[in-house]
Amino acid sequence: MMASFYSTISYLYDSEHAEKTEDLALYSDFAAECGDPILIIGSGTGRIVLFLADEGYNVHGVEVEKAMLEKAQAKLDGSPHLADKVTFFHGDALRMDLLTKYKLIIVPYNTLMHFHSQEAHLGLLKRIKGWLAPEGMIIIDLPNAGEAFAGMDTETLTLERTFVDQETGNLIMQQSVSRLDRAEQIMYVTWIYDEISSDNLLYRTVAPMVIRYFFLPEMRLLLTAAGLTLDEVYGDFDDSPFEDGAPRMIVIARHA
């Protein structure tokens, strides 16, 4: 059985995303407006959970990949002052039962793209509605699909970025090969991580991923079908409008 993408690359995830902070101010602003408790669906290694907890909020995180959750728990263990603010749940959000009503639910950084079928989309959104307090808000962070669909498919190996593994100090070259099925709105990506060790040997990690793109009219219909309503849409984390060429599609929703 092939390991999942996040199981395969969990050892590099925090190093790869060490500089990702641009979304935190937006979440902080909504947390201040909505209050807690807060739920993060797809909480990964705890980046957003621990940030909001450090700001004083009670935050719960749901993560399906055990390897990612173990890293998050290790961070929490190293921050005992946050222990009474954070709860992590291991499991699939489509099958979990949560008893708390949350004032803010965040589906961050492309998490929804890992749900590929309409059944899964509606199933998740209906569960979110059930977990949402009557006055609560939802934030769903997605890329602007128009940008991906405007590009040409070459299926060539592309160097995406280089970064340093925080644990070993080794240089990592991240590359990708991708193919977009425009009819199904599915992107097939193979990520390749080449690590240059201190003795100049190359170690390669290959991790395939399948993600699904969403367009705004589809999101509006999905929210409506789930008993939710679209409140606002931002084109980036600075509250700029969603328009042609915007890098992100940040959906703000609430109870219908």
Coordinates of N, CA and C in Angstrom, one line a residue:
M1 N 0.8 -1.2 0.0 CA 0.0 0.0 0.0 C 0.9 1.2 0.0
M2 N 0.6 2.2 -0.9 CA 1.4 3.4 -1.0 C 1.1 4.3 0.2
A3 N 2.2 4.9 0.8 CA 2.0 5.8 1.9 C 1.3 7.1 1.3
S4 N 0.6 7.8 2.2 CA -0.1 9.0 1.8 C 1.0 10.1 1.6
F5 N 0.6 11.1 0.9 CA 1.5 12.2 0.6 C 2.1 12.8 1.9
Y6 N 1.2 13.1 2.8 CA 1.7 13.8 4.0 C 2.4 12.9 5.0
S7 N 2.2 11.6 4.9 CA 3.0 10.7 5.7 C 4.4 10.7 5.1
T8 N 4.5 10.7 3.8 CA 5.8 10.6 3.1 C 6.6 11.9 3.4
I9 N 6.0 13.1 3.3 CA 6.8 14.3 3.4 C 6.7 15.0 4.8
S10 N 6.1 14.4 5.8 CA 5.9 15.0 7.1 C 7.2 15.5 7.7
Y11 N 8.3 14.8 7.4 CA 9.6 15.1 8.0 C 10.1 16.4 7.4
L12 N 9.6 16.8 6.3 CA 10.1 18.1 5.6 C 9.0 19.2 5.7
Y13 N 7.8 18.9 6.2 CA 6.7 19.9 6.0 C 7.0 21.2 6.7
D14 N 7.5 21.2 7.9 CA 7.7 22.5 8.7 C 8.9 23.2 8.0
S15 N 9.9 22.5 7.5 CA 11.0 23.2 6.9 C 10.5 23.9 5.6
E16 N 9.7 23.2 4.8 CA 9.2 23.7 3.6 C 8.3 24.9 3.8
H17 N 7.6 25.0 4.9 CA 6.6 26.1 5.1 C 7.1 27.0 6.3
A18 N 8.4 27.0 6.5 CA 8.9 27.8 7.7 C 8.5 29.3 7.5
E19 N 8.4 29.8 6.3 CA 8.2 31.2 6.1 C 6.7 31.5 5.8
K20 N 5.8 30.5 6.0 CA 4.4 30.7 5.7 C 3.7 31.4 6.9
T21 N 3.5 32.6 6.8 CA 2.9 33.4 7.9 C 1.8 34.3 7.4
E22 N 1.7 34.4 6.1 CA 0.8 35.5 5.5 C -0.6 35.4 5.9
D23 N -1.1 34.2 6.2 CA -2.5 34.0 6.5 C -2.8 34.2 8.0
L24 N -1.9 34.3 8.9 CA -2.1 34.3 10.3 C -2.8 35.6 10.8
A25 N -2.5 36.7 10.2 CA -3.2 38.0 10.6 C -4.7 37.9 10.3
L26 N -5.1 37.4 9.2 CA -6.5 37.2 8.8 C -7.2 36.4 9.9
Y27 N -6.6 35.2 10.2 CA -7.2 34.3 11.2 C -7.3 35.0 12.5
S28 N -6.3 35.8 12.9 CA -6.3 36.5 14.2 C -7.4 37.5 14.2
D29 N -7.6 38.2 13.1 CA -8.7 39.2 13.0 C -10.1 38.6 13.2
F30 N -10.3 37.4 12.5 CA -11.6 36.7 12.7 C -11.7 36.1 14.0
A31 N -10.7 35.6 14.6 CA -10.8 35.1 16.0 C -11.2 36.2 17.0
A32 N -10.6 37.4 16.8 CA -11.0 38.5 17.6 C -12.4 38.9 17.5
E33 N -12.9 38.8 16.2 CA -14.3 39.1 16.0 C -15.3 38.0 16.4
C34 N -14.9 36.8 16.2 CA -15.9 35.7 16.5 C -15.7 35.1 17.9
G35 N -14.5 35.1 18.5 CA -14.2 34.5 19.7 C -14.0 33.0 19.6
D36 N -13.9 32.3 20.7 CA -13.6 30.9 20.6 C -14.8 30.1 21.2
P37 N -14.8 28.8 21.1 CA -13.7 27.9 20.6 C -13.6 27.9 19.1
I38 N -12.4 27.6 18.6 CA -12.1 27.6 17.2 C -11.7 26.2 16.7
L39 N -12.1 25.8 15.5 CA -11.8 24.5 15.0 C -11.0 24.7 13.7
I40 N -9.9 24.0 13.6 CA -9.0 24.0 12.4 C -9.2 22.6 11.8
I41 N -9.7 22.5 10.6 CA -9.9 21.2 9.9 C -8.7 21.0 8.9
G42 N -7.9 20.0 9.1 CA -6.7 19.8 8.4 C -5.6 20.6 9.1
S43 N -5.4 20.3 10.4 CA -4.5 21.2 11.3 C -3.0 20.8 11.1
G44 N -2.7 19.8 10.4 CA -1.3 19.5 10.0 C -0.4 19.4 11.2
T45 N 0.7 20.1 11.2 CA 1.7 20.1 12.2 C 1.4 21.2 13.3
G46 N 0.2 21.8 13.2 CA -0.2 22.7 14.3 C 0.1 24.1 14.1
R47 N 0.6 24.5 12.9 CA 1.0 25.9 12.7 C -0.1 26.9 13.2
I48 N -1.3 26.8 12.7 CA -2.4 27.8 13.0 C -2.9 27.5 14.3
V49 N -3.1 26.3 14.7 CA -3.7 26.0 16.0 C -2.8 26.6 17.1
L50 N -1.5 26.4 17.1 CA -0.6 26.9 18.2 C -0.5 28.4 18.1
F51 N -0.6 29.0 16.9 CA -0.5 30.5 16.8 C -1.7 31.1 17.5
L52 N -2.9 30.6 17.2 CA -4.2 31.1 17.8 C -4.2 30.8 19.3
A53 N -3.8 29.7 19.7 CA -3.7 29.3 21.1 C -2.8 30.3 21.9
D54 N -1.7 30.6 21.2 CA -0.7 31.5 21.9 C -1.3 32.9 22.0
E55 N -2.3 33.2 21.2 CA -3.0 34.5 21.3 C -4.1 34.5 22.4
G56 N -4.3 33.3 23.0 CA -5.3 33.2 24.1 C -6.5 32.5 23.8
Y57 N -6.7 31.9 22.6 CA -7.9 31.3 22.2 C -7.9 29.8 22.5
N58 N -9.1 29.2 22.8 CA -9.2 27.7 22.8 C -9.4 27.2 21.4
V59 N -8.5 26.3 21.0 CA -8.4 25.9 19.6 C -8.4 24.3 19.6
H60 N -9.2 23.8 18.7 CA -9.2 22.3 18.4 C -8.7 22.1 17.0
G61 N -7.9 21.0 16.8 CA -7.5 20.7 15.5 C -7.8 19.3 15.1
V62 N -8.3 19.1 13.9 CA -8.6 17.8 13.3 C -7.6 17.5 12.2
E63 N -6.9 16.3 12.3 CA -5.9 15.9 11.3 C -6.0 14.4 11.1
V64 N -6.1 14.1 9.8 CA -6.2 12.6 9.4 C -4.9 11.9 9.4
E65 N -3.8 12.6 9.1 CA -2.5 12.0 8.9 C -1.7 11.9 10.3
K66 N -1.5 10.7 10.8 CA -0.9 10.5 12.1 C 0.5 11.2 12.2
A67 N 1.2 11.0 11.1 CA 2.6 11.6 11.2 C 2.6 13.1 11.3
M68 N 1.7 13.8 10.7 CA 1.6 15.2 10.9 C 1.1 15.5 12.3
L69 N 0.2 14.8 12.8 CA -0.4 15.1 14.1 C 0.7 14.8 15.2
E70 N 1.5 13.8 15.0 CA 2.6 13.6 16.0 C 3.6 14.8 16.1
K71 N 3.8 15.4 14.9 CA 4.7 16.6 15.0 C 4.0 17.7 15.7
A72 N 2.7 17.9 15.5 CA 1.9 18.9 16.2 C 1.9 18.7 17.7
Q73 N 1.7 17.4 18.1 CA 1.7 17.1 19.5 C 3.1 17.4 20.1
A74 N 4.1 17.1 19.4 CA 5.5 17.3 19.9 C 5.7 18.8 20.2
K75 N 5.2 19.7 19.3 CA 5.3 21.1 19.5 C 4.5 21.5 20.7
L76 N 3.3 21.0 20.9 CA 2.5 21.3 22.0 C 3.1 20.8 23.3
D77 N 3.8 19.7 23.3 CA 4.5 19.2 24.5 C 5.6 20.1 24.8
G78 N 6.2 20.8 23.8 CA 7.3 21.7 24.1 C 6.8 23.1 24.5
S79 N 5.4 23.3 24.5 CA 4.8 24.6 24.9 C 3.8 24.3 26.0
P80 N 4.2 23.9 27.2 CA 3.2 23.5 28.2 C 2.3 24.6 28.6
H81 N 2.6 25.9 28.4 CA 1.7 27.0 28.7 C 0.4 27.0 27.8
L82 N 0.5 26.2 26.7 CA -0.7 26.1 25.8 C -1.5 24.9 26.0
A83 N -1.1 24.0 26.9 CA -1.7 22.7 27.1 C -3.2 22.8 27.3
D84 N -3.7 23.8 28.1 CA -5.1 23.8 28.4 C -5.9 24.6 27.3
K85 N -5.2 25.1 26.3 CA -5.8 25.8 25.2 C -6.1 25.0 23.9
V86 N -5.4 23.8 23.8 CA -5.3 23.1 22.6 C -5.8 21.6 22.8
T87 N -6.6 21.2 21.8 CA -7.0 19.8 21.7 C -6.8 19.3 20.3
F88 N -6.1 18.2 20.1 CA -6.0 17.7 18.8 C -6.8 16.4 18.7
F89 N -7.4 16.2 17.5 CA -8.2 15.0 17.2 C -7.6 14.3 16.0
H90 N -7.3 13.0 16.1 CA -6.9 12.3 15.0 C -8.0 11.6 14.3
G91 N -8.3 11.9 13.0 CA -9.4 11.2 12.3 C -9.8 12.0 11.1
D92 N -10.7 11.4 10.3 CA -11.2 11.9 9.1 C -12.4 12.8 9.5
A93 N -12.4 14.0 9.0 CA -13.5 15.0 9.3 C -14.8 14.5 8.8
L94 N -14.8 13.7 7.8 CA -16.0 13.2 7.2 C -16.7 12.2 8.1
R95 N -16.0 11.6 9.1 CA -16.5 10.5 9.9 C -16.4 10.8 11.4
M96 N -15.9 12.0 11.8 CA -15.7 12.3 13.2 C -17.0 12.9 13.8
D97 N -17.2 12.6 15.1 CA -18.3 13.2 15.8 C -17.6 14.2 16.8
L98 N -17.9 15.5 16.7 CA -17.4 16.5 17.6 C -18.6 17.1 18.3
L99 N -18.5 17.2 19.6 CA -19.7 17.7 20.4 C -19.7 19.2 20.6
T100 N -18.6 19.9 20.3 CA -18.4 21.3 20.6 C -19.1 22.1 19.5
K101 N -19.7 23.2 19.8 CA -20.1 24.2 18.8 C -19.1 25.3 18.7
Y102 N -18.6 25.5 17.5 CA -17.4 26.4 17.3 C -17.9 27.8 16.8
K103 N -17.3 28.8 17.3 CA -17.6 30.2 16.8 C -16.8 30.5 15.5
L104 N -15.7 29.8 15.3 CA -14.9 30.0 14.0 C -14.4 28.7 13.6
I105 N -14.6 28.3 12.4 CA -14.1 27.1 11.8 C -13.3 27.5 10.6
I106 N -12.0 27.0 10.6 CA -11.1 27.3 9.5 C -10.7 26.1 8.7
V107 N -10.8 26.1 7.4 CA -10.4 25.0 6.5 C -9.2 25.6 5.7
P108 N -8.0 25.5 6.3 CA -6.9 26.4 5.7 C -6.2 25.8 4.6
Y109 N -5.4 26.6 3.9 CA -4.3 26.3 3.0 C -4.6 25.0 2.1
N110 N -5.6 25.2 1.3 CA -5.9 24.1 0.2 C -6.5 22.8 0.8
T111 N -6.8 22.8 2.1 CA -7.3 21.5 2.7 C -8.5 21.0 1.9
L112 N -9.4 21.8 1.5 CA -10.6 21.3 0.8 C -10.3 20.6 -0.5
M113 N -9.1 21.0 -1.1 CA -8.7 20.4 -2.4 C -8.4 18.9 -2.3
H114 N -8.2 18.4 -1.1 CA -8.0 17.0 -0.9 C -9.3 16.1 -0.8
F115 N -10.4 16.8 -0.9 CA -11.7 16.1 -1.0 C -12.1 16.2 -2.4
H116 N -12.2 15.1 -3.1 CA -12.3 15.1 -4.6 C -13.7 15.0 -5.1
S117 N -14.7 14.4 -4.4 CA -16.0 14.1 -5.0 C -17.0 15.1 -4.4
Q118 N -18.1 15.3 -5.2 CA -19.1 16.2 -4.7 C -19.8 15.7 -3.4
E119 N -19.9 14.4 -3.3 CA -20.4 13.8 -2.1 C -19.5 14.1 -0.9
A120 N -18.2 14.1 -1.1 CA -17.3 14.5 0.0 C -17.4 16.0 0.3
H121 N -17.5 16.8 -0.7 CA -17.6 18.3 -0.5 C -18.8 18.6 0.3
L122 N -20.0 18.1 -0.1 CA -21.2 18.3 0.6 C -21.2 17.7 2.0
G123 N -20.6 16.5 2.1 CA -20.6 15.8 3.4 C -19.8 16.7 4.4
L124 N -18.6 17.2 4.0 CA -17.8 18.0 4.9 C -18.5 19.3 5.3
L125 N -19.1 20.0 4.3 CA -19.7 21.3 4.6 C -20.9 21.1 5.5
K126 N -21.7 20.0 5.3 CA -22.8 19.7 6.2 C -22.3 19.5 7.6
R127 N -21.2 18.7 7.7 CA -20.7 18.5 9.1 C -20.2 19.8 9.7
I128 N -19.6 20.7 8.9 CA -19.1 22.0 9.4 C -20.3 22.8 9.9
K129 N -21.4 22.7 9.1 CA -22.6 23.5 9.6 C -23.1 22.9 10.9
G130 N -23.0 21.6 11.1 CA -23.4 21.0 12.4 C -22.5 21.4 13.5
W131 N -21.3 21.7 13.3 CA -20.3 22.1 14.3 C -20.3 23.6 14.6
L132 N -20.9 24.3 13.7 CA -20.8 25.8 13.8 C -21.9 26.4 14.7
A133 N -21.4 27.2 15.6 CA -22.4 28.0 16.5 C -23.3 28.9 15.6
P134 N -24.5 29.2 16.1 CA -25.4 29.9 15.2 C -24.8 31.2 14.7
E135 N -24.0 31.9 15.5 CA -23.4 33.2 15.1 C -22.0 33.0 14.5
G136 N -21.6 31.8 14.3 CA -20.2 31.5 13.9 C -19.9 31.8 12.4
M137 N -18.6 31.8 12.1 CA -18.2 32.0 10.7 C -17.2 30.9 10.3
I138 N -17.1 30.7 9.0 CA -16.3 29.7 8.4 C -15.3 30.4 7.4
I139 N -14.0 30.0 7.4 CA -13.1 30.5 6.5 C -12.5 29.3 5.7
I140 N -12.6 29.4 4.4 CA -12.0 28.3 3.5 C -11.0 29.0 2.6
D141 N -9.8 28.5 2.7 CA -8.7 29.1 1.9 C -8.3 28.2 0.8
L142 N -8.5 28.7 -0.4 CA -8.2 28.0 -1.7 C -7.5 28.9 -2.6
P143 N -6.8 28.3 -3.6 CA -6.1 29.1 -4.7 C -7.2 29.5 -5.7
N144 N -6.9 30.5 -6.4 CA -7.7 30.9 -7.5 C -7.5 29.9 -8.6
A145 N -8.6 29.2 -8.9 CA -8.4 28.1 -9.9 C -8.2 28.7 -11.3
G146 N -8.6 29.9 -11.6 CA -8.4 30.5 -12.9 C -6.9 30.5 -13.3
E147 N -6.1 30.7 -12.3 CA -4.6 30.8 -12.6 C -4.1 29.5 -13.1
A148 N -4.5 28.4 -12.5 CA -4.0 27.1 -12.9 C -4.6 26.7 -14.2
F149 N -5.8 27.0 -14.5 CA -6.5 26.6 -15.7 C -6.0 27.5 -16.9
A150 N -5.4 28.7 -16.6 CA -4.9 29.5 -17.7 C -3.6 29.0 -18.2
G151 N -2.8 28.3 -17.4 CA -1.5 27.8 -17.8 C -1.6 26.7 -18.7
M152 N -0.5 26.5 -19.4 CA -0.4 25.4 -20.4 C 0.2 24.2 -19.7
D153 N -0.3 23.0 -20.0 CA 0.3 21.7 -19.5 C 1.5 21.3 -20.3
T154 N 2.6 21.1 -19.6 CA 3.8 20.7 -20.3 C 4.3 19.3 -19.7
E155 N 3.9 19.0 -18.5 CA 4.3 17.7 -17.9 C 5.8 17.6 -17.8
T156 N 6.4 18.8 -17.7 CA 7.9 18.8 -17.6 C 8.3 18.9 -16.1
L157 N 9.5 18.5 -15.8 CA 10.0 18.6 -14.4 C 10.3 20.1 -14.1
T158 N 9.7 20.7 -13.1 CA 9.8 22.1 -12.8 C 10.4 22.2 -11.4
L159 N 11.5 23.1 -11.2 CA 12.0 23.4 -9.9 C 11.1 24.4 -9.3
E160 N 10.5 24.0 -8.2 CA 9.5 24.9 -7.5 C 10.2 25.8 -6.5
R161 N 11.1 25.3 -5.7 CA 11.8 26.1 -4.7 C 13.0 25.3 -4.1
T162 N 13.8 26.0 -3.4 CA 14.8 25.3 -2.6 C 14.7 25.8 -1.1
F163 N 14.9 24.9 -0.2 CA 14.9 25.3 1.2 C 15.8 24.4 2.0
V164 N 16.0 24.8 3.3 CA 17.0 24.0 4.1 C 16.2 23.2 5.1
D165 N 16.5 22.0 5.3 CA 15.9 21.1 6.3 C 16.4 21.6 7.6
Q166 N 15.4 22.0 8.5 CA 15.7 22.6 9.8 C 16.4 21.7 10.7
E167 N 16.2 20.4 10.5 CA 16.8 19.4 11.4 C 18.2 19.0 11.0
T168 N 18.4 18.9 9.7 CA 19.8 18.4 9.3 C 20.6 19.5 8.7
G169 N 20.0 20.6 8.3 CA 20.8 21.7 7.6 C 21.0 21.4 6.2
N170 N 20.5 20.2 5.7 CA 20.7 19.9 4.3 C 19.9 20.7 3.3
L171 N 20.4 21.0 2.1 CA 19.6 21.7 1.1 C 18.6 20.7 0.5
I172 N 17.4 21.2 0.3 CA 16.3 20.5 -0.3 C 15.9 21.2 -1.6
M173 N 15.9 20.5 -2.7 CA 15.4 21.0 -4.0 C 14.0 20.4 -4.2
Q174 N 13.0 21.2 -4.2 CA 11.6 20.7 -4.4 C 11.3 20.9 -5.9
Q175 N 10.9 19.8 -6.6 CA 10.5 19.8 -8.0 C 9.1 19.2 -8.1
S176 N 8.5 19.4 -9.3 CA 7.2 18.8 -9.5 C 7.0 18.5 -11.0
V177 N 6.1 17.5 -11.2 CA 5.6 17.2 -12.5 C 4.1 17.1 -12.4
S178 N 3.3 17.9 -13.2 CA 1.9 17.9 -12.9 C 1.1 17.8 -14.2
R179 N -0.1 17.3 -14.1 CA -1.1 17.2 -15.2 C -2.5 17.6 -14.7
L180 N -3.1 18.5 -15.4 CA -4.4 19.0 -15.0 C -5.5 18.5 -15.9
D181 N -6.5 17.8 -15.3 CA -7.7 17.3 -16.0 C -8.7 18.4 -15.9
R182 N -8.9 19.2 -16.9 CA -9.7 20.4 -16.8 C -11.2 20.0 -16.7
A183 N -11.6 18.9 -17.3 CA -13.0 18.4 -17.3 C -13.4 18.1 -15.9
E184 N -12.5 17.4 -15.1 CA -12.8 16.9 -13.8 C -12.3 17.9 -12.7
Q185 N -11.6 18.9 -13.1 CA -11.0 19.9 -12.2 C -10.0 19.3 -11.2
I186 N -9.3 18.2 -11.7 CA -8.4 17.5 -10.9 C -6.9 17.7 -11.4
M187 N -6.0 18.0 -10.5 CA -4.6 18.1 -10.8 C -3.9 16.9 -10.2
Y188 N -3.1 16.2 -11.0 CA -2.2 15.1 -10.6 C -0.8 15.7 -10.5
V189 N -0.3 15.7 -9.3 CA 1.1 16.2 -9.1 C 2.0 15.2 -8.5
T190 N 3.2 15.1 -9.0 CA 4.2 14.3 -8.4 C 5.3 15.3 -7.9
W191 N 5.4 15.3 -6.6 CA 6.4 16.2 -5.9 C 7.7 15.4 -5.7
I192 N 8.8 16.0 -6.1 CA 10.1 15.3 -5.9 C 11.0 16.2 -5.0
Y193 N 11.5 15.6 -4.0 CA 12.3 16.3 -3.0 C 13.7 15.7 -3.1
D194 N 14.7 16.5 -3.6 CA 16.1 16.0 -3.7 C 16.8 16.7 -2.5
E195 N 17.4 15.8 -1.7 CA 18.1 16.3 -0.5 C 19.6 16.1 -0.7
I196 N 20.4 17.1 -0.6 CA 21.9 17.0 -0.7 C 22.5 16.9 0.7
S197 N 23.0 15.8 1.0 CA 23.5 15.5 2.3 C 24.9 16.2 2.5
S198 N 25.4 16.2 3.8 CA 26.7 16.8 4.1 C 27.8 16.1 3.4
D199 N 27.6 14.8 3.0 CA 28.7 14.1 2.3 C 28.5 14.1 0.8
N200 N 27.6 15.1 0.3 CA 27.3 15.3 -1.1 C 26.6 14.2 -1.8
L201 N 25.9 13.4 -1.0 CA 25.1 12.4 -1.6 C 23.7 12.9 -1.8
L202 N 23.0 12.4 -2.9 CA 21.6 12.9 -3.1 C 20.6 11.8 -2.7
Y203 N 19.6 12.2 -1.9 CA 18.5 11.4 -1.5 C 17.2 11.9 -2.1
R204 N 16.5 11.1 -2.7 CA 15.3 11.5 -3.4 C 14.0 11.0 -2.8
T205 N 13.1 11.8 -2.5 CA 11.7 11.4 -2.0 C 10.7 11.8 -3.1
V206 N 9.9 10.8 -3.5 CA 8.9 11.0 -4.5 C 7.5 10.8 -3.9
A207 N 6.7 11.9 -4.0 CA 5.4 11.9 -3.3 C 4.3 12.3 -4.2
P208 N 3.5 11.5 -4.8 CA 2.3 11.9 -5.6 C 1.2 12.5 -4.8
M209 N 0.5 13.4 -5.4 CA -0.7 14.0 -4.8 C -1.8 14.3 -5.8
V210 N -3.0 14.2 -5.4 CA -4.2 14.5 -6.3 C -5.0 15.6 -5.6
I211 N -5.2 16.7 -6.2 CA -6.0 17.8 -5.7 C -7.1 18.2 -6.6
R212 N -8.1 18.8 -6.1 CA -9.2 19.3 -6.9 C -9.4 20.8 -6.8
Y213 N -9.6 21.4 -7.9 CA -9.8 22.9 -8.0 C -11.3 23.2 -7.9
F214 N -11.6 24.4 -7.3 CA -12.9 24.9 -7.2 C -13.0 26.3 -7.8
F215 N -14.2 26.6 -8.4 CA -14.5 27.9 -8.9 C -15.6 28.5 -8.0
L216 N -15.6 29.8 -8.0 CA -16.5 30.5 -7.1 C -18.0 30.1 -7.3
P217 N -18.6 30.1 -8.5 CA -20.0 29.7 -8.6 C -20.2 28.3 -8.0
E218 N -19.3 27.4 -8.2 CA -19.4 26.0 -7.6 C -19.4 26.1 -6.1
M219 N -18.5 26.9 -5.5 CA -18.5 27.0 -4.1 C -19.8 27.6 -3.5
R220 N -20.3 28.6 -4.2 CA -21.6 29.2 -3.8 C -22.7 28.2 -3.7
L221 N -22.8 27.3 -4.8 CA -23.8 26.3 -4.9 C -23.6 25.2 -3.8
L222 N -22.3 24.8 -3.5 CA -22.1 23.8 -2.5 C -22.5 24.4 -1.1
L223 N -22.1 25.6 -0.9 CA -22.5 26.2 0.4 C -24.0 26.2 0.6
T224 N -24.7 26.6 -0.4 CA -26.2 26.7 -0.4 C -26.7 25.3 -0.1
A225 N -26.2 24.3 -0.9 CA -26.7 22.9 -0.7 C -26.5 22.4 0.7
A226 N -25.5 22.9 1.4 CA -25.1 22.5 2.7 C -25.9 23.3 3.8
G227 N -26.7 24.3 3.4 CA -27.4 25.1 4.4 C -26.5 26.2 4.9
L228 N -25.6 26.6 4.1 CA -24.7 27.7 4.4 C -24.8 28.8 3.4
T229 N -24.3 30.0 3.7 CA -24.3 31.1 2.7 C -23.0 31.8 2.6
L230 N -22.6 32.2 1.4 CA -21.3 32.9 1.2 C -21.5 34.3 1.7
D231 N -20.6 34.7 2.5 CA -20.7 36.1 3.1 C -19.8 37.0 2.4
E232 N -18.5 36.6 2.2 CA -17.5 37.5 1.5 C -16.5 36.5 0.8
V233 N -15.8 37.1 -0.2 CA -14.7 36.4 -0.8 C -13.6 37.4 -1.0
Y234 N -12.4 36.9 -0.5 CA -11.2 37.7 -0.7 C -10.3 37.1 -1.7
G235 N -9.5 38.0 -2.4 CA -8.5 37.5 -3.3 C -7.2 37.2 -2.8
D236 N -7.0 37.6 -1.5 CA -5.7 37.4 -0.8 C -5.9 37.6 0.7
F237 N -4.9 37.5 1.5 CA -5.0 37.6 2.9 C -5.1 39.0 3.4
D238 N -4.9 40.0 2.5 CA -5.0 41.4 2.9 C -6.4 41.9 2.7
D239 N -7.4 41.1 2.5 CA -8.8 41.4 2.3 C -9.0 42.1 0.9
S240 N -8.1 41.9 0.0 CA -8.3 42.5 -1.3 C -9.4 41.7 -2.1
P241 N -10.1 42.3 -3.0 CA -11.2 41.7 -3.7 C -10.8 40.5 -4.5
F242 N -11.7 39.5 -4.6 CA -11.5 38.4 -5.5 C -11.8 38.8 -6.9
E243 N -10.9 38.7 -7.8 CA -11.0 39.2 -9.1 C -10.1 38.4 -10.0
D244 N -10.2 38.6 -11.3 CA -9.3 38.0 -12.3 C -7.8 38.3 -11.9
G245 N -7.0 37.2 -11.7 CA -5.6 37.4 -11.4 C -5.3 37.3 -9.9
A246 N -6.3 37.3 -9.1 CA -6.1 37.2 -7.6 C -5.4 35.9 -7.3
P247 N -4.5 35.9 -6.4 CA -3.8 34.6 -6.1 C -4.6 33.6 -5.3
R248 N -5.5 34.0 -4.5 CA -6.3 33.1 -3.6 C -7.8 33.3 -3.8
M249 N -8.5 32.4 -3.3 CA -10.0 32.5 -3.2 C -10.4 32.2 -1.8
I250 N -10.4 33.2 -0.9 CA -10.7 33.0 0.5 C -12.2 33.2 0.8
V251 N -12.9 32.1 1.1 CA -14.3 32.2 1.2 C -14.7 32.3 2.6
I252 N -15.5 33.3 2.9 CA -16.1 33.5 4.3 C -17.6 33.1 4.2
A253 N -18.0 32.2 5.1 CA -19.4 31.7 5.0 C -19.9 31.7 6.4
R254 N -21.3 31.5 6.5 CA -22.0 31.4 7.8 C -23.3 30.6 7.6
H255 N -24.0 30.4 8.6 CA -25.3 29.8 8.5 C -26.2 30.5 7.6
A256 N -27.0 29.8 6.8 CA -27.9 30.5 5.8 C -29.1 31.1 6.6

